[in-house]
Coordinates of N, CA, C and O in Angstrom, one line a residue:
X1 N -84.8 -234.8 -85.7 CA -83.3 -235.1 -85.6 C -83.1 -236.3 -84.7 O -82.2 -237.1 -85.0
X2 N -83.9 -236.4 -83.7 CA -83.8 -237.4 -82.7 C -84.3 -238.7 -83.5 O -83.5 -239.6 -83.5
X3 N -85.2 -238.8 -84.0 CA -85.3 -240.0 -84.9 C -84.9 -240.5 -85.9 O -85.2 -241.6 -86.3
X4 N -84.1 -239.4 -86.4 CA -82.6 -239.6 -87.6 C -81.5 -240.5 -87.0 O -80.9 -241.4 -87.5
X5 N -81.3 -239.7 -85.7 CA -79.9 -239.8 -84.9 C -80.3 -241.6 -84.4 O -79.4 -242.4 -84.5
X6 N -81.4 -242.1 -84.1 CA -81.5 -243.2 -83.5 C -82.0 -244.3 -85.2 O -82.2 -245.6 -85.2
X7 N -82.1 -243.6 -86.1 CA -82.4 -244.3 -87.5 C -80.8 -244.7 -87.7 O -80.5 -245.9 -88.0
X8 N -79.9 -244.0 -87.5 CA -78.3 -244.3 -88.0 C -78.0 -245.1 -87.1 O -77.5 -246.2 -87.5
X9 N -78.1 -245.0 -85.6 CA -78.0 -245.9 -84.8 C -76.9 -245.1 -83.5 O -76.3 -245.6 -82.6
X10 N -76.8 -243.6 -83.9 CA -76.0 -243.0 -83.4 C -76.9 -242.8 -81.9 O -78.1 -242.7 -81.7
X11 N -75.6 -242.9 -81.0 CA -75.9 -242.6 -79.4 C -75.5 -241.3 -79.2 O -75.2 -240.6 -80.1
X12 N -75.6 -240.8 -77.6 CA -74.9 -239.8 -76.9 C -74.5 -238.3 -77.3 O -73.7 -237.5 -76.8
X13 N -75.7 -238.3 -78.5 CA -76.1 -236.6 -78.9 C -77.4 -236.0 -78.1 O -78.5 -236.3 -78.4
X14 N -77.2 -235.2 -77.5 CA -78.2 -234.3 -76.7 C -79.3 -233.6 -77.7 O -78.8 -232.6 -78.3
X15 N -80.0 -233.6 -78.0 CA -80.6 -232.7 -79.1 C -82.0 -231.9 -77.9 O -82.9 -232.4 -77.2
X16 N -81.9 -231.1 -78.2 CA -83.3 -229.8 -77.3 C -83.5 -228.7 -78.1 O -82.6 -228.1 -78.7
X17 N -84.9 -228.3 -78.1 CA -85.6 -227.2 -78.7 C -85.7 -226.2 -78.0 O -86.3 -226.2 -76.9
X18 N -85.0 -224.8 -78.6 CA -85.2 -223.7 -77.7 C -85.4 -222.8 -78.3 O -85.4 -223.1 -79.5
X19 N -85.7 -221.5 -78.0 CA -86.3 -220.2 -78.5 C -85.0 -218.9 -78.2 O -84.3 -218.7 -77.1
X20 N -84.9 -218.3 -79.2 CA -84.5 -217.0 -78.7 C -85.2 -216.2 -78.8 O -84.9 -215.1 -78.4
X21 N -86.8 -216.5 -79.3 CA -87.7 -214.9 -78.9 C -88.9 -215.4 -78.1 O -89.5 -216.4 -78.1
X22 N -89.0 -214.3 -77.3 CA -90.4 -214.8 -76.6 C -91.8 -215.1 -76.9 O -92.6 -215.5 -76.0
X23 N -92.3 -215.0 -78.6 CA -93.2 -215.1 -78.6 C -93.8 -216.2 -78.4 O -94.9 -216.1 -77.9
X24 N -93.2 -217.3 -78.7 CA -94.2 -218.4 -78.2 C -93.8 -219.2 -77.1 O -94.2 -220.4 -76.8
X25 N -93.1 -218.5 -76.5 CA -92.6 -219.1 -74.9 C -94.3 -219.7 -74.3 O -95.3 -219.0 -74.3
X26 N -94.3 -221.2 -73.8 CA -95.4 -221.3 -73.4 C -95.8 -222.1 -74.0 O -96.2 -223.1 -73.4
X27 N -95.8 -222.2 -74.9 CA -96.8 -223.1 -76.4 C -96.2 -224.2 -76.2 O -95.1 -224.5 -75.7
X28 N -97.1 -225.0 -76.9 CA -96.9 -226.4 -77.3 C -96.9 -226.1 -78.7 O -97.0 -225.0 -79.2
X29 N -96.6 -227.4 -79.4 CA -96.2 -227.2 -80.7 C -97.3 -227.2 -81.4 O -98.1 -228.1 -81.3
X30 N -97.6 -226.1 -82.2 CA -98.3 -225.7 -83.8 C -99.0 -227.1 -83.7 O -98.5 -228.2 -83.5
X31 N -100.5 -226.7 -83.9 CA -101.4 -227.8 -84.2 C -101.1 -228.3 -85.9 O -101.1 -229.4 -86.3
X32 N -100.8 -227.4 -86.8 CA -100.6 -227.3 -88.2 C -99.0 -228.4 -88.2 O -98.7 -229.3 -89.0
X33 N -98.2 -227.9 -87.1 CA -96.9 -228.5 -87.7 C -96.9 -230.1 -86.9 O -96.1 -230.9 -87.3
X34 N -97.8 -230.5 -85.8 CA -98.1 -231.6 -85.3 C -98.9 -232.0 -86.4 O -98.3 -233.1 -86.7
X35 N -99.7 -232.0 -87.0 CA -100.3 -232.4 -88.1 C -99.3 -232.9 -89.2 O -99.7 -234.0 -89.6
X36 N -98.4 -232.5 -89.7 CA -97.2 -232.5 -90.8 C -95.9 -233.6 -90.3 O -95.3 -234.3 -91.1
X37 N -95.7 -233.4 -89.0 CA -95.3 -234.6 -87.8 C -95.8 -235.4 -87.8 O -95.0 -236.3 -88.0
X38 N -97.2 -236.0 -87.6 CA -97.8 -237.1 -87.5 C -97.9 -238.0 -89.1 O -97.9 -239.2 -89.3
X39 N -98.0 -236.8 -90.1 CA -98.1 -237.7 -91.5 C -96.6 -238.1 -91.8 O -96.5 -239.0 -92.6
X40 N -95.5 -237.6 -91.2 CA -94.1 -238.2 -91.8 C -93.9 -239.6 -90.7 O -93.3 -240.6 -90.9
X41 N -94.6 -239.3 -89.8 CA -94.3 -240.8 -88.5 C -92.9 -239.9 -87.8 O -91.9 -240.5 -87.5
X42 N -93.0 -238.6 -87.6 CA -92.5 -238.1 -86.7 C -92.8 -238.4 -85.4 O -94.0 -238.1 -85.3
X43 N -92.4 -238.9 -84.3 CA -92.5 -238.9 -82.7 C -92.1 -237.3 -82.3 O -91.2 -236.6 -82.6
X44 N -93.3 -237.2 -81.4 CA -93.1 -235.6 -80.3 C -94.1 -236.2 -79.1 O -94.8 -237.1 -78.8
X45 N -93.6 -235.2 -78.8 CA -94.0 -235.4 -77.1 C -94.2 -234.0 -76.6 O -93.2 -233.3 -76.7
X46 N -95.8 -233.5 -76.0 CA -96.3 -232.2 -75.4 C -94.9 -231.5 -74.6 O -94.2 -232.0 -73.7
X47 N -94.7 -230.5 -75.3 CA -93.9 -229.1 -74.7 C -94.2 -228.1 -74.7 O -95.3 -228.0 -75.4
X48 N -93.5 -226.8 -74.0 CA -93.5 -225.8 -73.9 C -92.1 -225.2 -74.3 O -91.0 -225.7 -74.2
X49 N -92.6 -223.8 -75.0 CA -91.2 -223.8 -75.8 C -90.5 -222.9 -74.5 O -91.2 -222.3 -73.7
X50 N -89.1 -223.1 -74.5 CA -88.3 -222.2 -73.7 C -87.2 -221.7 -74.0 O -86.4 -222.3 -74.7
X51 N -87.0 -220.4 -73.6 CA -85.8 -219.6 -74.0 C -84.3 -220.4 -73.9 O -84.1 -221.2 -72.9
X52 N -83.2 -220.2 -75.0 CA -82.4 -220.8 -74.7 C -81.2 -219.6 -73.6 O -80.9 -218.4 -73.8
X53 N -80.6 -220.7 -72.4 CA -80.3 -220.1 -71.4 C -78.7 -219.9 -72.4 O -78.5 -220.3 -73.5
X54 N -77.9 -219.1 -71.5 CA -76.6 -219.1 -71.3 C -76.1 -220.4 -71.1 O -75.7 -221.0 -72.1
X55 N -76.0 -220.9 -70.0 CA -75.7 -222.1 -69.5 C -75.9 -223.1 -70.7 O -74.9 -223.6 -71.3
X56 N -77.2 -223.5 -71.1 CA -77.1 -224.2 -71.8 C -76.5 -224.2 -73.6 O -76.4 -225.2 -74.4
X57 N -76.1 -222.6 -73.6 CA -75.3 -222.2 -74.8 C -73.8 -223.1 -74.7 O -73.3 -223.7 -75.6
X58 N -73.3 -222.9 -73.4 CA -72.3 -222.9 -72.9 C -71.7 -224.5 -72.7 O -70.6 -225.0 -72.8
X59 N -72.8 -224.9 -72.4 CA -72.8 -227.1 -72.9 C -72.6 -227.4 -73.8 O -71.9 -228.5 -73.8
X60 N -73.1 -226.8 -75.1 CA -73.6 -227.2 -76.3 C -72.3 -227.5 -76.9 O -71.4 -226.8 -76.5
X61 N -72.1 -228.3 -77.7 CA -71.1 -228.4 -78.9 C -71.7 -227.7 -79.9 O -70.8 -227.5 -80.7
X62 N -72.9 -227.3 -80.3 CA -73.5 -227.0 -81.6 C -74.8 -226.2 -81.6 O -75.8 -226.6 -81.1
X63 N -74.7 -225.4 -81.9 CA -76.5 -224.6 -81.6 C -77.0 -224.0 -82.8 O -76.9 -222.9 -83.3
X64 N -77.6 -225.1 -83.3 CA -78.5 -224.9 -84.9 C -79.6 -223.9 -85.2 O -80.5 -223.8 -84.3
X65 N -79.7 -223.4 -86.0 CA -80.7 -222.1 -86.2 C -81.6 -222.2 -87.2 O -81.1 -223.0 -88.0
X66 N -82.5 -221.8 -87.6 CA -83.7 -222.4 -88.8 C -83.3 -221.2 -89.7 O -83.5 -221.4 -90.9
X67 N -82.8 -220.0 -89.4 CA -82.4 -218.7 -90.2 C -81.6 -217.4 -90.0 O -80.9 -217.3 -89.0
X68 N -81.6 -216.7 -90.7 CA -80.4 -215.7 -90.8 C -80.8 -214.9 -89.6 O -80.0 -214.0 -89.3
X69 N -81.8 -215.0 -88.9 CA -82.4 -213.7 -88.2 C -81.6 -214.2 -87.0 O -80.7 -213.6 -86.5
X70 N -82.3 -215.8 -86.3 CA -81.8 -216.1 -85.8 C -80.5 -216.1 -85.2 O -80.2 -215.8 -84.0
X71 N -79.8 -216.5 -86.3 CA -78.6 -217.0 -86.5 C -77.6 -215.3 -85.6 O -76.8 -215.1 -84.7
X72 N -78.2 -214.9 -86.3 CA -78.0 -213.0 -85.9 C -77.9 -213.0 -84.6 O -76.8 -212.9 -84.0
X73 N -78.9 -213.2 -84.1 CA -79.8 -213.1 -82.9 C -78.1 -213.7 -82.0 O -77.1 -213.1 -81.6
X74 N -78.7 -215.1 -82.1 CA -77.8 -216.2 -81.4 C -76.6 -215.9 -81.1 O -76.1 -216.3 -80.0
X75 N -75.6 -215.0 -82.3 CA -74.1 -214.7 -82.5 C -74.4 -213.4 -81.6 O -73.3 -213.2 -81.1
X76 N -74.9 -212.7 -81.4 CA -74.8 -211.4 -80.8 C -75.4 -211.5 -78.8 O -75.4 -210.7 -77.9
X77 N -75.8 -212.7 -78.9 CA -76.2 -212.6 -77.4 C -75.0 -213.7 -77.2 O -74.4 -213.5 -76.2
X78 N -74.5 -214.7 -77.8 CA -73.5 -216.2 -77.0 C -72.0 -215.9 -77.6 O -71.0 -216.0 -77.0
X79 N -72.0 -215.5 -79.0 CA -70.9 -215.5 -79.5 C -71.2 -216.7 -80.8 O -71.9 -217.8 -80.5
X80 N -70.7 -216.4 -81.9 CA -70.8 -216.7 -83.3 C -69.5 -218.9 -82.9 O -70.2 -219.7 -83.4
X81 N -69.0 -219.1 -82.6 CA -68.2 -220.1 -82.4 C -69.2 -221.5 -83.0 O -68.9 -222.3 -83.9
X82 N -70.3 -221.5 -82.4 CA -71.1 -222.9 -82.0 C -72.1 -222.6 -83.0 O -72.6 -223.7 -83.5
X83 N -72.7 -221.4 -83.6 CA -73.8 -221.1 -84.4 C -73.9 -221.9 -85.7 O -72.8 -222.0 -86.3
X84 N -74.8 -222.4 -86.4 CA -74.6 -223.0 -87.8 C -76.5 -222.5 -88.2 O -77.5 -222.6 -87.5
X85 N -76.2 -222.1 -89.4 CA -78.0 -222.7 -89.9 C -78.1 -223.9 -89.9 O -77.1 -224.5 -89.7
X86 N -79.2 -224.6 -90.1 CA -79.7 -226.1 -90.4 C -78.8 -226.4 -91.9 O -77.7 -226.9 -92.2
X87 N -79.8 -225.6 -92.8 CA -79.5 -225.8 -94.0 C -77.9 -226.0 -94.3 O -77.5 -227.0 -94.9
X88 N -76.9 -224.8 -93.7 CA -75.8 -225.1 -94.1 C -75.0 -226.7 -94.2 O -74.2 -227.1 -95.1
X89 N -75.3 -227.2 -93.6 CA -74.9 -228.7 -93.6 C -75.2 -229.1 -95.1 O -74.4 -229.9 -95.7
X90 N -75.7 -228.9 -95.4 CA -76.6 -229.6 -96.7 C -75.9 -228.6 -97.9 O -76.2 -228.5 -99.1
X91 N -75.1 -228.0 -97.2 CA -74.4 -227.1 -98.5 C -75.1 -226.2 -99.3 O -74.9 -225.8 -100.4
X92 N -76.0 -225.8 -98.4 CA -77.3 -224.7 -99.0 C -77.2 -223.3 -98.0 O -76.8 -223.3 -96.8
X93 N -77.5 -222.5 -98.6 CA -77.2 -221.4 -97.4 C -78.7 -220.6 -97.2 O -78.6 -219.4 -96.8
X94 N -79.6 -220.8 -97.4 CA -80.8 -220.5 -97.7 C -81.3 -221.1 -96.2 O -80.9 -222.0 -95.4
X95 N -82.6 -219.9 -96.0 CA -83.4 -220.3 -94.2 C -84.4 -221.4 -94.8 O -84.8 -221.5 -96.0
X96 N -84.6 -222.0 -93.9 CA -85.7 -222.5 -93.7 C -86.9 -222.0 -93.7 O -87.1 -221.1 -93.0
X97 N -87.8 -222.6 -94.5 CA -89.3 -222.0 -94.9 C -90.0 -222.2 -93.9 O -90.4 -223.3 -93.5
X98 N -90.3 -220.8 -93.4 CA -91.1 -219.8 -92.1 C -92.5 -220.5 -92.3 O -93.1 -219.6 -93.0
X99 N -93.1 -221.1 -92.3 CA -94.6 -221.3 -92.1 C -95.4 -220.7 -91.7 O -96.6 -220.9 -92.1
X100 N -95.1 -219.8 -90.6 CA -95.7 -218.3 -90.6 C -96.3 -217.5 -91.0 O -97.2 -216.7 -90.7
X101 N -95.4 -217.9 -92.3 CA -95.4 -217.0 -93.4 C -95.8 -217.6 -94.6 O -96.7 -217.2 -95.4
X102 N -95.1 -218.7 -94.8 CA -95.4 -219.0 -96.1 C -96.9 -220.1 -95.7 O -97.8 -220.1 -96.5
X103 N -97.1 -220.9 -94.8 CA -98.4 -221.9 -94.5 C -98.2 -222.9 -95.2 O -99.1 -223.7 -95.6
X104 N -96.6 -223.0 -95.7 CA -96.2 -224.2 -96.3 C -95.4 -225.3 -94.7 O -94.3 -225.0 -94.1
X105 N -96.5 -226.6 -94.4 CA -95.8 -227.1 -93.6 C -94.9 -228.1 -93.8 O -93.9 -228.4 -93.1
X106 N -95.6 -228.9 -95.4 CA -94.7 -229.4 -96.3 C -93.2 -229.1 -96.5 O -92.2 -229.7 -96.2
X107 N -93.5 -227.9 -97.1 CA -91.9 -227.5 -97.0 C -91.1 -227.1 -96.4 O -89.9 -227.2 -96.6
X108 N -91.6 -226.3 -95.2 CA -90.8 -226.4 -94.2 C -90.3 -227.8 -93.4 O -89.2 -227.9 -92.9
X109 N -91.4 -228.9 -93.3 CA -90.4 -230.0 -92.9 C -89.3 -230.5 -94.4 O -88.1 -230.8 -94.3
X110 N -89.9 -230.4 -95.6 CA -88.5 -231.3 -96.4 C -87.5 -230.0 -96.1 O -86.3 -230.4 -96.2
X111 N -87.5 -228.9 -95.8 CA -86.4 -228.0 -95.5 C -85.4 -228.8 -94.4 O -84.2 -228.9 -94.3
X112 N -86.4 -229.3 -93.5 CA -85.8 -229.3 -92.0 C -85.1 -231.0 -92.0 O -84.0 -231.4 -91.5
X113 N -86.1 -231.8 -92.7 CA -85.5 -233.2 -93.1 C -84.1 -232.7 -94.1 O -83.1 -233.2 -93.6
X114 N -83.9 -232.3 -94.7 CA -82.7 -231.8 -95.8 C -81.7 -231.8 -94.8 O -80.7 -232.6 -94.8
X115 N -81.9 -230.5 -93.9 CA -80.7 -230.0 -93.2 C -80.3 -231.2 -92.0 O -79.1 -231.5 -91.7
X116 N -81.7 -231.8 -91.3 CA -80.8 -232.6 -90.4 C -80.1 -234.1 -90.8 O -79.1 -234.5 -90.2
X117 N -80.6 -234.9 -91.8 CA -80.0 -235.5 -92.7 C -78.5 -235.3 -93.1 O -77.6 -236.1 -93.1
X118 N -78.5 -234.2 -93.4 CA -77.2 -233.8 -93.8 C -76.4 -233.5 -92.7 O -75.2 -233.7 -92.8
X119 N -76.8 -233.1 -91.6 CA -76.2 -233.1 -90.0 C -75.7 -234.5 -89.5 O -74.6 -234.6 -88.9
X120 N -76.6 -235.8 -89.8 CA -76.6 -236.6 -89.4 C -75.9 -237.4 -90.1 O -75.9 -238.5 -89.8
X121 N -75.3 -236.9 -91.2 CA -74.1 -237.8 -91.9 C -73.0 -237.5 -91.3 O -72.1 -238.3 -90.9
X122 N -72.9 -236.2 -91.2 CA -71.4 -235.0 -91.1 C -71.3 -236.1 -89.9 O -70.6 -237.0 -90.2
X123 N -72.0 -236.1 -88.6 CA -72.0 -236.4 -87.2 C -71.6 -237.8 -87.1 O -71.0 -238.2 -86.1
X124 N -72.1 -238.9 -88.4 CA -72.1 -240.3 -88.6 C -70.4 -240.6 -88.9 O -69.8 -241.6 -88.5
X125 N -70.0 -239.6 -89.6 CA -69.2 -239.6 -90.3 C -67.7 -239.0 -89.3 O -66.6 -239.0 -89.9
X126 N -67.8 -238.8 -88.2 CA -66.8 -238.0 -87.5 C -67.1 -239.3 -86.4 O -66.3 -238.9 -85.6
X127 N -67.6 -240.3 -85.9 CA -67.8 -241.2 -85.4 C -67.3 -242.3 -85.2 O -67.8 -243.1 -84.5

């Protein structure tokens, strides 16, 4: 998203990675999906994933979700106002392909390029 947002030329959007479940609190990112990152010329930088706070629910203009579970999750602990899937933007209402699960990393990023693309027009476009 951050190298979409600076591909259009757009400034002064906050974008951060957070977790609502704890399993991979701690981690750095998926050697599999850093691999899938590096073949598109994605830029990342070593993290640890962390829970998303209150507070920072509460800054946000927008708090994007990869799926329905999520999405769930998100609306029952902050309130539904700020929640969107990725995909919806793109006029798709379908999750994003779990790699988890499926060990597709391919498709889970053209999932995730689809939806932020389509974020990054809506955003281009209100500017």
């Amino acid at each position: 998203m951050k190298k979409l947002l600076d591909e259009a030329g757009i400034a002064g959007v906050r974008v951060i990675s957070r977790a609502l479940h704890t399993d991979a609190l701690g981690c750095n990112i998926y050697s599999p999906a850093r691999r899938t990152l590096d073949k598109h010329g994605v830029p990342y930088e070593r993290r640890q994933a962390k829970m998303l706070t209150k507070d920072e629910y509460d800054e946000a203009d927008l708090v994007v979700v990869m799926d329905g579970e999520n999405y769930h999750d998100a609306v029952r602990r902050f309130g539904g106002e700020k929640v969107k899937k990725l995909l919806s933007f793109a006029g798709d209402s379908s999750d994003v392909a779990d790699p988890w699960y499926t060990d597709d990393f391919e498709r889970t990023y053209r999932d995730i390029d689809k939806g932020c693309r389509a974020l990054v027009r809506l955003i281009a476009a209100r500017s």
